[in-house]
Amino acid sequence: MPPPPVAREKSLNAFVKLVLEQGEKAATLDAVAAAAGISKGGLMYHFPNKEALVDGLMGVVEELAAEDVGRMRAHPEGAAVYHLRTSTFHDTPVDRAVVATMRLSQGSNAVAQQTLARIRQSWLDVLNEQIADPAVAEAVLLMGDGLYFAAASTGPYGRPPDNIDALVEVAQRLVDARF
């Protein structure tokens, strides 16, 4: 059996993969343990039930989102451009964790819904720091939501839309108030 930190990480990665590829119902403790290549007892040492797996994922997604907020705030092209370009699916750890959380949220998981609300608010806060008009900041956030929804709707490996550059240009016009 791998050392505990490795087993914990493998368990969370397996949980995310199952949620992305097969849905929440398929992500049973037995399935997660098998996908992680660990015993069910090894899984249950870290995650005694499915709720603990969800809580573990929420901790990871919030940590990854906080790192993303830092990159968003510091991006040389601005928060709006960064937000839109990263709201497409690139199969990064943050992408996988956010889309898995979205899928849990769509299944009425209250913990996932609350986590997504906090993450969205942190993105909106950065957009509001850099965009003078709060309605424009909200519009950019909603554009990003739409891109993520499209990614979540096309399966675990959704691709960026062909028109991302055009969407970024529209957002820039909104931000710059060039109609």
PDB file of C-alpha atoms in Angstrom:
ATOM      1  CA  MET A   1       0.000   0.000   0.000  1.00  0.00           C
ATOM      2  CA  PRO A   2       1.382   3.454  -0.869  1.00  0.00           C
ATOM      3  CA  PRO A   3       2.212   5.874   1.917  1.00  0.00           C
ATOM      4  CA  PRO A   4      -0.855   7.755   3.206  1.00  0.00           C
ATOM      5  CA  PRO A   5      -0.342  11.048   1.292  1.00  0.00           C
ATOM      6  CA  VAL A   6       0.012   9.148  -1.990  1.00  0.00           C
ATOM      7  CA  ALA A   7      -3.068   7.027  -1.264  1.00  0.00           C
ATOM      8  CA  ARG A   8      -5.067  10.141  -0.389  1.00  0.00           C
ATOM      9  CA  GLU A   9      -4.048  11.934  -3.592  1.00  0.00           C
ATOM     10  CA  LYS A  10      -4.625   8.822  -5.714  1.00  0.00           C
ATOM     11  CA  SER A  11      -8.072   8.460  -4.145  1.00  0.00           C
ATOM     12  CA  LEU A  12      -9.062  12.048  -4.928  1.00  0.00           C
ATOM     13  CA  ASN A  13      -7.717  11.786  -8.485  1.00  0.00           C
ATOM     14  CA  ALA A  14      -9.677   8.563  -9.008  1.00  0.00           C
ATOM     15  CA  PHE A  15     -12.825  10.169  -7.581  1.00  0.00           C
ATOM     16  CA  VAL A  16     -12.481  13.130  -9.967  1.00  0.00           C
ATOM     17  CA  LYS A  17     -11.873  10.833 -12.927  1.00  0.00           C
ATOM     18  CA  LEU A  18     -14.939   8.728 -12.142  1.00  0.00           C
ATOM     19  CA  VAL A  19     -17.166  11.774 -11.647  1.00  0.00           C
ATOM     20  CA  LEU A  20     -15.941  13.262 -14.928  1.00  0.00           C
ATOM     21  CA  GLU A  21     -16.179  10.110 -16.996  1.00  0.00           C
ATOM     22  CA  GLN A  22     -19.074   8.202 -15.463  1.00  0.00           C
ATOM     23  CA  GLY A  23     -20.911  10.543 -13.113  1.00  0.00           C
ATOM     24  CA  GLU A  24     -21.313  10.809  -9.379  1.00  0.00           C
ATOM     25  CA  LYS A  25     -23.360   7.627  -8.969  1.00  0.00           C
ATOM     26  CA  ALA A  26     -20.556   5.548 -10.469  1.00  0.00           C
ATOM     27  CA  ALA A  27     -18.048   6.993  -7.985  1.00  0.00           C
ATOM     28  CA  THR A  28     -18.754   4.496  -5.208  1.00  0.00           C
ATOM     29  CA  LEU A  29     -16.137   3.738  -2.576  1.00  0.00           C
ATOM     30  CA  ASP A  30     -15.439   0.394  -4.241  1.00  0.00           C
ATOM     31  CA  ALA A  31     -15.042   2.006  -7.657  1.00  0.00           C
ATOM     32  CA  VAL A  32     -12.798   4.772  -6.314  1.00  0.00           C
ATOM     33  CA  ALA A  33     -10.558   2.278  -4.520  1.00  0.00           C
ATOM     34  CA  ALA A  34     -10.295   0.128  -7.652  1.00  0.00           C
ATOM     35  CA  ALA A  35      -9.582   3.134  -9.884  1.00  0.00           C
ATOM     36  CA  ALA A  36      -6.955   4.391  -7.425  1.00  0.00           C
ATOM     37  CA  GLY A  37      -5.321   0.964  -7.227  1.00  0.00           C
ATOM     38  CA  ILE A  38      -5.634   0.806  -3.450  1.00  0.00           C
ATOM     39  CA  SER A  39      -7.622  -1.344  -1.061  1.00  0.00           C
ATOM     40  CA  LYS A  40     -11.026  -0.191   0.099  1.00  0.00           C
ATOM     41  CA  GLY A  41      -9.586  -0.094   3.627  1.00  0.00           C
ATOM     42  CA  GLY A  42      -6.793   2.169   2.394  1.00  0.00           C
ATOM     43  CA  LEU A  43      -9.362   4.472   0.840  1.00  0.00           C
ATOM     44  CA  MET A  44     -11.530   4.456   3.951  1.00  0.00           C
ATOM     45  CA  TYR A  45      -8.522   5.376   6.113  1.00  0.00           C
ATOM     46  CA  HIS A  46      -8.605   8.774   4.409  1.00  0.00           C
ATOM     47  CA  PHE A  47     -12.235   8.938   3.286  1.00  0.00           C
ATOM     48  CA  PRO A  48     -14.607   6.868   5.429  1.00  0.00           C
ATOM     49  CA  ASN A  49     -17.567   7.692   3.187  1.00  0.00           C
ATOM     50  CA  LYS A  50     -18.490   9.423  -0.038  1.00  0.00           C
ATOM     51  CA  GLU A  51     -19.215  12.689   1.766  1.00  0.00           C
ATOM     52  CA  ALA A  52     -15.607  12.724   2.976  1.00  0.00           C
ATOM     53  CA  LEU A  53     -14.457  12.262  -0.634  1.00  0.00           C
ATOM     54  CA  VAL A  54     -16.605  15.209  -1.684  1.00  0.00           C
ATOM     55  CA  ASP A  55     -15.203  17.290   1.186  1.00  0.00           C
ATOM     56  CA  GLY A  56     -11.662  16.304   0.165  1.00  0.00           C
ATOM     57  CA  LEU A  57     -12.330  17.354  -3.416  1.00  0.00           C
ATOM     58  CA  MET A  58     -13.840  20.643  -2.244  1.00  0.00           C
ATOM     59  CA  GLY A  59     -10.661  21.381  -0.280  1.00  0.00           C
ATOM     60  CA  VAL A  60      -8.554  20.681  -3.362  1.00  0.00           C
ATOM     61  CA  VAL A  61     -10.733  22.708  -5.737  1.00  0.00           C
ATOM     62  CA  GLU A  62     -10.765  25.702  -3.381  1.00  0.00           C
ATOM     63  CA  GLU A  63      -6.970  25.556  -3.054  1.00  0.00           C
ATOM     64  CA  LEU A  64      -6.538  25.321  -6.830  1.00  0.00           C
ATOM     65  CA  ALA A  65      -9.051  28.140  -7.357  1.00  0.00           C
ATOM     66  CA  ALA A  66      -7.195  30.364  -4.883  1.00  0.00           C
ATOM     67  CA  GLU A  67      -3.992  29.807  -6.869  1.00  0.00           C
ATOM     68  CA  ASP A  68      -5.941  30.585 -10.044  1.00  0.00           C
ATOM     69  CA  VAL A  69      -7.219  33.837  -8.527  1.00  0.00           C
ATOM     70  CA  GLY A  70      -3.610  34.870  -7.896  1.00  0.00           C
ATOM     71  CA  ARG A  71      -2.699  34.191 -11.524  1.00  0.00           C
ATOM     72  CA  MET A  72      -5.852  35.985 -12.668  1.00  0.00           C
ATOM     73  CA  ARG A  73      -5.037  39.061 -10.614  1.00  0.00           C
ATOM     74  CA  ALA A  74      -1.464  39.222 -11.969  1.00  0.00           C
ATOM     75  CA  HIS A  75      -2.129  38.360 -15.618  1.00  0.00           C
ATOM     76  CA  PRO A  76      -0.496  40.932 -17.924  1.00  0.00           C
ATOM     77  CA  GLU A  77      -3.524  41.068 -20.275  1.00  0.00           C
ATOM     78  CA  GLY A  78      -5.915  41.575 -17.377  1.00  0.00           C
ATOM     79  CA  ALA A  79      -8.348  39.511 -15.388  1.00  0.00           C
ATOM     80  CA  ALA A  80     -11.056  39.401 -18.077  1.00  0.00           C
ATOM     81  CA  VAL A  81      -8.773  37.926 -20.753  1.00  0.00           C
ATOM     82  CA  TYR A  82      -7.267  35.460 -18.293  1.00  0.00           C
ATOM     83  CA  HIS A  83     -10.689  34.403 -17.027  1.00  0.00           C
ATOM     84  CA  LEU A  84     -12.093  33.723 -20.491  1.00  0.00           C
ATOM     85  CA  ARG A  85      -9.028  31.918 -21.809  1.00  0.00           C
ATOM     86  CA  THR A  86      -8.899  29.680 -18.759  1.00  0.00           C
ATOM     87  CA  SER A  87     -12.644  29.007 -18.695  1.00  0.00           C
ATOM     88  CA  THR A  88     -12.176  26.564 -21.539  1.00  0.00           C
ATOM     89  CA  PHE A  89     -11.156  23.011 -20.770  1.00  0.00           C
ATOM     90  CA  HIS A  90      -7.419  22.342 -21.023  1.00  0.00           C
ATOM     91  CA  ASP A  91      -7.381  19.193 -18.845  1.00  0.00           C
ATOM     92  CA  THR A  92      -5.395  20.904 -16.084  1.00  0.00           C
ATOM     93  CA  PRO A  93      -5.854  19.928 -12.426  1.00  0.00           C
ATOM     94  CA  VAL A  94      -7.969  23.032 -11.809  1.00  0.00           C
ATOM     95  CA  ASP A  95     -10.096  22.269 -14.899  1.00  0.00           C
ATOM     96  CA  ARG A  96     -10.702  18.707 -13.824  1.00  0.00           C
ATOM     97  CA  ALA A  97     -11.489  19.688 -10.232  1.00  0.00           C
ATOM     98  CA  VAL A  98     -13.842  22.534 -11.219  1.00  0.00           C
ATOM     99  CA  VAL A  99     -15.729  20.483 -13.818  1.00  0.00           C
ATOM    100  CA  ALA A 100     -16.050  17.567 -11.367  1.00  0.00           C
ATOM    101  CA  THR A 101     -17.385  20.020  -8.773  1.00  0.00           C
ATOM    102  CA  MET A 102     -19.820  21.377 -11.364  1.00  0.00           C
ATOM    103  CA  ARG A 103     -21.065  17.866 -12.047  1.00  0.00           C
ATOM    104  CA  LEU A 104     -21.567  17.253  -8.334  1.00  0.00           C
ATOM    105  CA  SER A 105     -23.365  20.593  -8.083  1.00  0.00           C
ATOM    106  CA  GLN A 106     -25.625  19.728 -11.013  1.00  0.00           C
ATOM    107  CA  GLY A 107     -26.550  16.601  -9.065  1.00  0.00           C
ATOM    108  CA  SER A 108     -27.804  18.831  -6.217  1.00  0.00           C
ATOM    109  CA  ASN A 109     -24.786  18.349  -3.962  1.00  0.00           C
ATOM    110  CA  ALA A 110     -25.122  21.309  -1.573  1.00  0.00           C
ATOM    111  CA  VAL A 111     -21.447  21.270  -0.555  1.00  0.00           C
ATOM    112  CA  ALA A 112     -20.378  21.483  -4.207  1.00  0.00           C
ATOM    113  CA  GLN A 113     -22.920  24.242  -4.861  1.00  0.00           C
ATOM    114  CA  GLN A 114     -21.617  26.299  -1.927  1.00  0.00           C
ATOM    115  CA  THR A 115     -18.011  25.735  -2.989  1.00  0.00           C
ATOM    116  CA  LEU A 116     -18.732  26.870  -6.541  1.00  0.00           C
ATOM    117  CA  ALA A 117     -20.515  29.957  -5.210  1.00  0.00           C
ATOM    118  CA  ARG A 118     -17.417  30.911  -3.188  1.00  0.00           C
ATOM    119  CA  ILE A 119     -15.096  30.285  -6.136  1.00  0.00           C
ATOM    120  CA  ARG A 120     -17.288  32.291  -8.524  1.00  0.00           C
ATOM    121  CA  GLN A 121     -17.377  35.136  -6.006  1.00  0.00           C
ATOM    122  CA  SER A 122     -13.574  35.140  -5.764  1.00  0.00           C
ATOM    123  CA  TRP A 123     -13.338  35.382  -9.567  1.00  0.00           C
ATOM    124  CA  LEU A 124     -15.949  38.149  -9.603  1.00  0.00           C
ATOM    125  CA  ASP A 125     -14.063  40.028  -6.894  1.00  0.00           C
ATOM    126  CA  VAL A 126     -10.921  40.087  -9.078  1.00  0.00           C
ATOM    127  CA  LEU A 127     -12.907  41.103 -12.143  1.00  0.00           C
ATOM    128  CA  ASN A 128     -14.465  43.944 -10.145  1.00  0.00           C
ATOM    129  CA  GLU A 129     -11.001  45.078  -9.038  1.00  0.00           C
ATOM    130  CA  GLN A 130      -9.953  45.498 -12.670  1.00  0.00           C
ATOM    131  CA  ILE A 131     -13.212  46.425 -14.429  1.00  0.00           C
ATOM    132  CA  ALA A 132     -14.860  49.721 -13.566  1.00  0.00           C
ATOM    133  CA  ASP A 133     -18.426  48.650 -14.403  1.00  0.00           C
ATOM    134  CA  PRO A 134     -19.792  45.882 -12.133  1.00  0.00           C
ATOM    135  CA  ALA A 135     -22.286  44.818 -14.826  1.00  0.00           C
ATOM    136  CA  VAL A 136     -19.422  44.276 -17.287  1.00  0.00           C
ATOM    137  CA  ALA A 137     -17.513  42.292 -14.666  1.00  0.00           C
ATOM    138  CA  GLU A 138     -20.607  40.118 -14.178  1.00  0.00           C
ATOM    139  CA  ALA A 139     -20.973  39.699 -17.954  1.00  0.00           C
ATOM    140  CA  VAL A 140     -17.370  38.497 -18.227  1.00  0.00           C
ATOM    141  CA  LEU A 141     -17.941  36.080 -15.355  1.00  0.00           C
ATOM    142  CA  LEU A 142     -21.075  34.747 -17.068  1.00  0.00           C
ATOM    143  CA  MET A 143     -19.187  34.327 -20.346  1.00  0.00           C
ATOM    144  CA  GLY A 144     -16.681  32.201 -18.447  1.00  0.00           C
ATOM    145  CA  ASP A 145     -19.521  30.234 -16.852  1.00  0.00           C
ATOM    146  CA  GLY A 146     -20.895  29.538 -20.310  1.00  0.00           C
ATOM    147  CA  LEU A 147     -17.521  28.302 -21.522  1.00  0.00           C
ATOM    148  CA  TYR A 148     -17.191  26.000 -18.506  1.00  0.00           C
ATOM    149  CA  PHE A 149     -20.760  24.776 -18.952  1.00  0.00           C
ATOM    150  CA  ALA A 150     -19.954  23.950 -22.566  1.00  0.00           C
ATOM    151  CA  ALA A 151     -16.875  22.040 -21.416  1.00  0.00           C
ATOM    152  CA  ALA A 152     -18.869  20.148 -18.803  1.00  0.00           C
ATOM    153  CA  SER A 153     -21.577  19.351 -21.334  1.00  0.00           C
ATOM    154  CA  THR A 154     -19.251  17.813 -23.894  1.00  0.00           C
ATOM    155  CA  GLY A 155     -17.814  15.130 -21.651  1.00  0.00           C
ATOM    156  CA  PRO A 156     -14.627  14.944 -19.647  1.00  0.00           C
ATOM    157  CA  TYR A 157     -12.396  16.202 -22.430  1.00  0.00           C
ATOM    158  CA  GLY A 158     -14.322  19.129 -23.886  1.00  0.00           C
ATOM    159  CA  ARG A 159     -12.332  21.313 -26.228  1.00  0.00           C
ATOM    160  CA  PRO A 160     -12.067  25.086 -26.333  1.00  0.00           C
ATOM    161  CA  PRO A 161     -14.507  26.747 -28.729  1.00  0.00           C
ATOM    162  CA  ASP A 162     -13.165  27.726 -32.126  1.00  0.00           C
ATOM    163  CA  ASN A 163     -14.125  31.348 -31.501  1.00  0.00           C
ATOM    164  CA  ILE A 164     -12.349  32.012 -28.178  1.00  0.00           C
ATOM    165  CA  ASP A 165     -10.337  34.879 -29.693  1.00  0.00           C
ATOM    166  CA  ALA A 166     -13.561  36.535 -30.881  1.00  0.00           C
ATOM    167  CA  LEU A 167     -15.103  36.117 -27.413  1.00  0.00           C
ATOM    168  CA  VAL A 168     -12.028  37.661 -25.804  1.00  0.00           C
ATOM    169  CA  GLU A 169     -12.291  40.600 -28.225  1.00  0.00           C
ATOM    170  CA  VAL A 170     -15.962  41.114 -27.311  1.00  0.00           C
ATOM    171  CA  ALA A 171     -15.042  41.090 -23.640  1.00  0.00           C
ATOM    172  CA  GLN A 172     -12.253  43.590 -24.255  1.00  0.00           C
ATOM    173  CA  ARG A 173     -14.687  45.903 -26.046  1.00  0.00           C
ATOM    174  CA  LEU A 174     -17.055  45.649 -23.087  1.00  0.00           C
ATOM    175  CA  VAL A 175     -14.268  46.301 -20.606  1.00  0.00           C
ATOM    176  CA  ASP A 176     -12.983  49.237 -22.639  1.00  0.00           C
ATOM    177  CA  ALA A 177     -16.570  50.418 -23.275  1.00  0.00           C
ATOM    178  CA  ARG A 178     -15.992  50.367 -27.030  1.00  0.00           C
ATOM    179  CA  PHE A 179     -19.357  49.423 -28.485  1.00  0.00           C
TER     180      PHE A 179
END
